[in-house]
């Protein structure tokens, strides 16, 4: 396993695009710290994110996971580019000639997916901890670890999304087309849910299905946390609307994501096994 990971990381690190994407990704994650200075007005209400307590434990885990999870596409591009270059440069066939089995080849790619997801999770854990320690006036160790489960959701969300992109890369074998298909698939899921909700007037079914679709389901691993802020609640009350902030950790989404990861790996292997390389 370590040997396969070393081989894959060696190939990736010798790619200039990968280096650029990694440094850009880490730089964007670091911008989370700049939210401490964000202040804006909405009518009679003023949002001062630092004073709202978004960097206090345990909510800082939710905030960090929700915001930075959007940048996972950079890691997906690295994996997509890695796979498509294996086809275009015919290195995949050479790897097989040199004695690497198709199963090992796929496993090396998946190990890279897990590795990058772990690094991203560790980076956000350290950054969130620093922000929490600086801004939390008083907290207990139980409060510190209370929201850390969202980092587990963050990790699984990355693995699930990038594994989905990995499958499409094996299917399409072209970087730009693969990224385009990821977007098209997301739009497809949105349209399906909207049709069920509005055309067939079945909102309950749409809500339930939302927890099982490949891309929509992983949202609940790092759900939106801002509606539980005090100012957001006050705005809702002022407008006569009840703000629902039932955004707890999605156990159903966690299990669903793990099942989808298994499906992606199985289908990826089937593609590798049956295709003429």
Short mmCIF file of C-alpha atoms in Angstrom, two decimals:
data_model
loop_
_atom_site.label_atom_id
_atom_site.label_comp_id
_atom_site.label_asym_id
_atom_site.label_seq_id
_atom_site.Cartn_x
_atom_site.Cartn_y
_atom_site.Cartn_z
CA UNK A 1 0.00 0.00 0.00
CA UNK A 2 2.77 2.43 0.95
CA UNK A 3 4.64 1.49 -2.22
CA UNK A 4 1.62 2.28 -4.39
CA UNK A 5 1.06 5.62 -2.65
CA UNK A 6 4.73 6.57 -3.07
CA UNK A 7 4.58 5.78 -6.78
CA UNK A 8 1.45 7.88 -7.23
CA UNK A 9 2.70 10.84 -5.20
CA UNK A 10 6.00 10.79 -7.08
CA UNK A 11 4.14 11.05 -10.40
CA UNK A 12 1.89 13.81 -9.10
CA UNK A 13 4.65 15.91 -7.55
CA UNK A 14 6.52 15.98 -10.87
CA UNK A 15 3.53 17.63 -12.49
CA UNK A 16 3.73 21.45 -12.43
CA UNK A 17 -0.06 21.84 -12.61
CA UNK A 18 -0.44 19.72 -9.49
CA UNK A 19 1.98 21.93 -7.55
CA UNK A 20 0.12 25.08 -8.62
CA UNK A 21 -3.25 23.59 -7.66
CA UNK A 22 -1.98 22.42 -4.26
CA UNK A 23 -0.54 25.80 -3.30
CA UNK A 24 -3.63 27.60 -4.63
CA UNK A 25 -5.88 25.24 -2.69
CA UNK A 26 -4.00 25.68 0.59
CA UNK A 27 -3.95 29.44 0.03
CA UNK A 28 -7.72 29.54 -0.43
CA UNK A 29 -8.25 27.46 2.69
CA UNK A 30 -6.08 29.92 4.64
CA UNK A 31 -8.44 32.75 3.66
CA UNK A 32 -10.83 31.34 6.25
CA UNK A 33 -8.90 33.36 8.82
CA UNK A 34 -9.85 36.58 7.00
CA UNK A 35 -13.49 36.06 7.93
CA UNK A 36 -12.61 37.46 11.36
CA UNK A 37 -12.60 40.92 9.75
CA UNK A 38 -15.86 40.57 7.81
CA UNK A 39 -18.63 43.01 8.73
CA UNK A 40 -21.70 43.90 6.67
CA UNK A 41 -25.16 45.44 7.11
CA UNK A 42 -28.52 44.06 6.01
CA UNK A 43 -31.16 46.66 6.77
CA UNK A 44 -31.26 47.22 10.52
CA UNK A 45 -29.06 44.22 11.19
CA UNK A 46 -25.28 44.19 11.31
CA UNK A 47 -23.26 41.04 10.81
CA UNK A 48 -19.91 41.07 12.57
CA UNK A 49 -18.80 37.50 12.04
CA UNK A 50 -16.22 37.53 14.83
CA UNK A 51 -18.74 38.89 17.35
CA UNK A 52 -21.34 36.38 16.14
CA UNK A 53 -19.08 33.77 17.66
CA UNK A 54 -18.51 31.75 14.51
CA UNK A 55 -14.94 31.09 15.59
CA UNK A 56 -15.91 29.80 19.03
CA UNK A 57 -15.94 26.11 19.85
CA UNK A 58 -17.83 24.07 18.81
CA UNK A 59 -19.46 25.99 15.92
CA UNK A 60 -16.09 26.83 14.35
CA UNK A 61 -15.89 23.20 13.14
CA UNK A 62 -19.21 23.56 11.30
CA UNK A 63 -18.27 26.94 9.80
CA UNK A 64 -14.84 25.80 8.64
CA UNK A 65 -16.12 22.52 7.21
CA UNK A 66 -19.00 24.14 5.33
CA UNK A 67 -17.00 26.98 3.77
CA UNK A 68 -13.79 25.17 2.83
CA UNK A 69 -15.54 22.06 1.49
CA UNK A 70 -16.42 24.07 -1.63
CA UNK A 71 -12.75 24.12 -2.60
CA UNK A 72 -12.54 20.32 -2.91
CA UNK A 73 -12.90 20.74 -6.66
CA UNK A 74 -9.19 21.69 -6.77
CA UNK A 75 -8.25 18.28 -5.38
CA UNK A 76 -10.67 16.64 -7.79
CA UNK A 77 -8.93 18.38 -10.71
CA UNK A 78 -5.60 16.94 -9.54
CA UNK A 79 -6.97 13.38 -9.61
CA UNK A 80 -8.82 13.90 -12.90
CA UNK A 81 -5.69 15.32 -14.52
CA UNK A 82 -3.62 12.44 -13.15
CA UNK A 83 -5.93 9.79 -14.63
CA UNK A 84 -6.47 11.44 -18.01
CA UNK A 85 -2.72 11.99 -18.45
CA UNK A 86 -2.17 8.27 -17.85
CA UNK A 87 -4.30 7.65 -20.94
CA UNK A 88 -2.99 10.47 -23.12
CA UNK A 89 0.64 9.71 -22.26
CA UNK A 90 0.09 5.93 -22.46
CA UNK A 91 1.78 5.53 -19.08
CA UNK A 92 -1.12 3.39 -17.87
CA UNK A 93 -0.27 0.68 -20.39
CA UNK A 94 3.41 1.00 -19.52
CA UNK A 95 2.62 0.58 -15.82
CA UNK A 96 0.76 -2.62 -16.61
CA UNK A 97 3.63 -3.87 -18.76
CA UNK A 98 6.03 -3.13 -15.88
CA UNK A 99 4.06 -5.46 -13.63
CA UNK A 100 1.42 -3.25 -11.97
CA UNK A 101 -1.98 -4.93 -12.02
CA UNK A 102 -5.15 -3.03 -12.91
CA UNK A 103 -6.35 -3.49 -9.35
CA UNK A 104 -3.13 -1.99 -8.00
CA UNK A 105 -3.30 0.86 -10.49
CA UNK A 106 -6.83 1.77 -9.37
CA UNK A 107 -5.86 1.37 -5.73
CA UNK A 108 -2.92 3.75 -6.19
CA UNK A 109 -5.30 6.41 -7.52
CA UNK A 110 -7.73 5.85 -4.66
CA UNK A 111 -4.89 6.06 -2.14
CA UNK A 112 -4.05 9.46 -3.61
CA UNK A 113 -7.70 10.48 -3.17
CA UNK A 114 -7.62 9.45 0.50
CA UNK A 115 -4.20 11.05 1.03
CA UNK A 116 -5.25 14.46 -0.30
CA UNK A 117 -8.52 14.29 1.63
CA UNK A 118 -6.63 13.52 4.85
CA UNK A 119 -4.18 16.37 4.27
CA UNK A 120 -7.06 18.80 3.65
CA UNK A 121 -8.83 17.60 6.81
CA UNK A 122 -5.67 17.92 8.90
CA UNK A 123 -5.01 21.41 7.55
CA UNK A 124 -8.54 22.59 8.38
CA UNK A 125 -8.35 20.92 11.80
CA UNK A 126 -5.20 22.89 12.66
CA UNK A 127 -6.57 26.15 11.23
CA UNK A 128 -9.95 25.77 13.00
CA UNK A 129 -8.23 24.90 16.27
CA UNK A 130 -6.08 28.03 16.06
CA UNK A 131 -9.08 30.24 15.30
CA UNK A 132 -11.07 28.63 18.11
CA UNK A 133 -8.29 29.01 20.65
CA UNK A 134 -7.85 32.68 19.74
CA UNK A 135 -11.52 33.67 19.71
CA UNK A 136 -13.15 31.41 22.29
CA UNK A 137 -13.26 33.32 25.56
CA UNK A 138 -13.91 30.21 27.58
CA UNK A 139 -14.41 26.61 26.55
CA UNK A 140 -14.13 23.09 27.88
CA UNK A 141 -12.48 20.10 26.23
CA UNK A 142 -15.92 18.59 25.69
CA UNK A 143 -16.91 21.72 23.72
CA UNK A 144 -13.67 21.48 21.74
CA UNK A 145 -14.41 17.92 20.62
CA UNK A 146 -18.20 18.34 20.43
CA UNK A 147 -18.21 19.53 16.84
CA UNK A 148 -15.16 17.66 15.62
CA UNK A 149 -17.36 15.00 14.06
CA UNK A 150 -17.89 17.49 11.24
CA UNK A 151 -14.24 16.99 10.33
CA UNK A 152 -15.06 13.32 9.81
CA UNK A 153 -17.90 14.40 7.56
CA UNK A 154 -15.49 16.76 5.81
CA UNK A 155 -13.07 13.88 5.16
CA UNK A 156 -15.72 11.50 3.82
CA UNK A 157 -17.27 14.28 1.72
CA UNK A 158 -13.94 14.85 -0.01
CA UNK A 159 -13.31 11.15 -0.60
CA UNK A 160 -16.84 10.63 -1.98
CA UNK A 161 -16.74 13.64 -4.32
CA UNK A 162 -13.23 13.01 -5.64
CA UNK A 163 -13.97 9.29 -6.08
CA UNK A 164 -17.01 10.27 -8.16
CA UNK A 165 -14.76 12.48 -10.30
CA UNK A 166 -12.24 9.63 -10.52
CA UNK A 167 -14.92 7.33 -11.95
CA UNK A 168 -15.89 9.91 -14.56
CA UNK A 169 -12.23 10.42 -15.47
CA UNK A 170 -11.87 6.69 -16.15
CA UNK A 171 -15.08 6.83 -18.19
CA UNK A 172 -14.35 9.97 -20.28
CA UNK A 173 -10.52 10.02 -20.28
CA UNK A 174 -10.48 13.76 -21.08
CA UNK A 175 -9.95 16.37 -18.34
CA UNK A 176 -12.15 19.17 -19.66
CA UNK A 177 -14.99 16.82 -20.63
CA UNK A 178 -14.83 15.12 -17.23
CA UNK A 179 -15.13 18.42 -15.37
CA UNK A 180 -17.98 19.40 -17.66
CA UNK A 181 -19.78 16.14 -16.95
CA UNK A 182 -19.42 16.68 -13.19
CA UNK A 183 -21.23 20.01 -13.57
CA UNK A 184 -23.85 18.52 -15.90
CA UNK A 185 -24.51 15.70 -13.45
CA UNK A 186 -24.99 18.21 -10.61
CA UNK A 187 -27.48 20.18 -12.73
CA UNK A 188 -29.21 16.90 -13.61
CA UNK A 189 -29.71 16.08 -9.93
CA UNK A 190 -31.09 19.58 -9.27
CA UNK A 191 -33.54 19.29 -12.17
CA UNK A 192 -34.72 15.85 -11.05
CA UNK A 193 -35.44 17.18 -7.55
CA UNK A 194 -37.21 20.28 -8.87
CA UNK A 195 -39.39 18.23 -11.22
CA UNK A 196 -40.40 15.87 -8.43
CA UNK A 197 -41.05 18.74 -6.02
CA UNK A 198 -42.93 21.16 -8.28
CA UNK A 199 -44.15 19.32 -11.38
CA UNK A 200 -45.35 16.20 -9.58
CA UNK A 201 -46.03 18.06 -6.32
CA UNK A 202 -44.18 15.53 -4.19
CA UNK A 203 -41.96 17.62 -1.88
CA UNK A 204 -41.58 14.82 0.67
CA UNK A 205 -40.18 12.45 -1.95
CA UNK A 206 -37.85 15.15 -3.27
CA UNK A 207 -36.55 15.84 0.24
CA UNK A 208 -35.97 12.14 0.89
CA UNK A 209 -34.33 11.55 -2.51
CA UNK A 210 -32.03 14.48 -1.82
CA UNK A 211 -30.34 12.32 0.85
CA UNK A 212 -29.40 9.58 -1.61
CA UNK A 213 -28.26 11.22 -4.85
CA UNK A 214 -24.47 11.03 -5.39
CA UNK A 215 -23.70 14.75 -5.18
CA UNK A 216 -26.67 16.09 -3.25
CA UNK A 217 -26.36 13.60 -0.40
CA UNK A 218 -22.84 14.67 0.61
CA UNK A 219 -24.13 18.18 1.42
CA UNK A 220 -25.47 16.83 4.72
CA UNK A 221 -21.97 15.81 5.82
CA UNK A 222 -21.11 19.51 6.27
CA UNK A 223 -24.51 21.26 6.43
CA UNK A 224 -25.06 25.01 6.37
CA UNK A 225 -24.42 26.45 9.86
CA UNK A 226 -25.16 30.18 9.48
CA UNK A 227 -28.91 29.98 10.12
CA UNK A 228 -28.26 29.13 13.76
CA UNK A 229 -26.44 32.43 14.37
CA UNK A 230 -28.28 34.85 16.63
CA UNK A 231 -28.51 37.64 14.03
CA UNK A 232 -29.94 35.24 11.44
CA UNK A 233 -32.58 34.17 13.96
CA UNK A 234 -33.45 37.79 14.72
CA UNK A 235 -33.78 38.58 11.01
CA UNK A 236 -36.10 35.62 10.56
CA UNK A 237 -38.26 36.70 13.46
CA UNK A 238 -38.39 40.29 12.16
CA UNK A 239 -39.64 39.03 8.79
CA UNK A 240 -42.16 36.75 10.45
CA UNK A 241 -40.37 33.62 9.32
CA UNK A 242 -39.11 30.77 11.40
CA UNK A 243 -35.47 30.00 10.65
CA UNK A 244 -34.87 26.27 10.70
CA UNK A 245 -31.37 25.37 11.80
CA UNK A 246 -31.69 21.64 12.11
CA UNK A 247 -28.23 21.14 10.66
CA UNK A 248 -26.85 18.34 12.75
CA UNK A 249 -24.37 15.80 11.47
CA UNK A 250 -25.96 13.63 8.79
CA UNK A 251 -25.50 10.00 9.84
CA UNK A 252 -27.65 8.89 6.90
CA UNK A 253 -25.46 10.95 4.57
CA UNK A 254 -22.35 9.40 6.11
CA UNK A 255 -23.53 5.84 5.43
CA UNK A 256 -24.80 6.81 1.97
CA UNK A 257 -21.46 8.38 1.07
CA UNK A 258 -19.56 5.26 2.11
CA UNK A 259 -21.87 3.14 -0.06
CA UNK A 260 -21.37 5.45 -3.03
CA UNK A 261 -17.59 5.30 -2.58
CA UNK A 262 -17.83 1.53 -2.84
CA UNK A 263 -19.93 1.87 -6.01
CA UNK A 264 -17.43 4.29 -7.57
CA UNK A 265 -14.52 1.95 -6.88
CA UNK A 266 -16.39 -1.07 -8.25
CA UNK A 267 -17.43 0.72 -11.45
CA UNK A 268 -13.96 2.19 -11.92
CA UNK A 269 -12.43 -1.27 -11.68
CA UNK A 270 -14.98 -2.69 -14.12
CA UNK A 271 -14.05 0.02 -16.62
CA UNK A 272 -10.35 -0.69 -16.23
CA UNK A 273 -10.86 -4.42 -16.46
CA UNK A 274 -13.04 -4.48 -19.58
CA UNK A 275 -11.59 -1.62 -21.63
CA UNK A 276 -8.88 -1.97 -24.23
CA UNK A 277 -6.08 0.25 -22.94
#
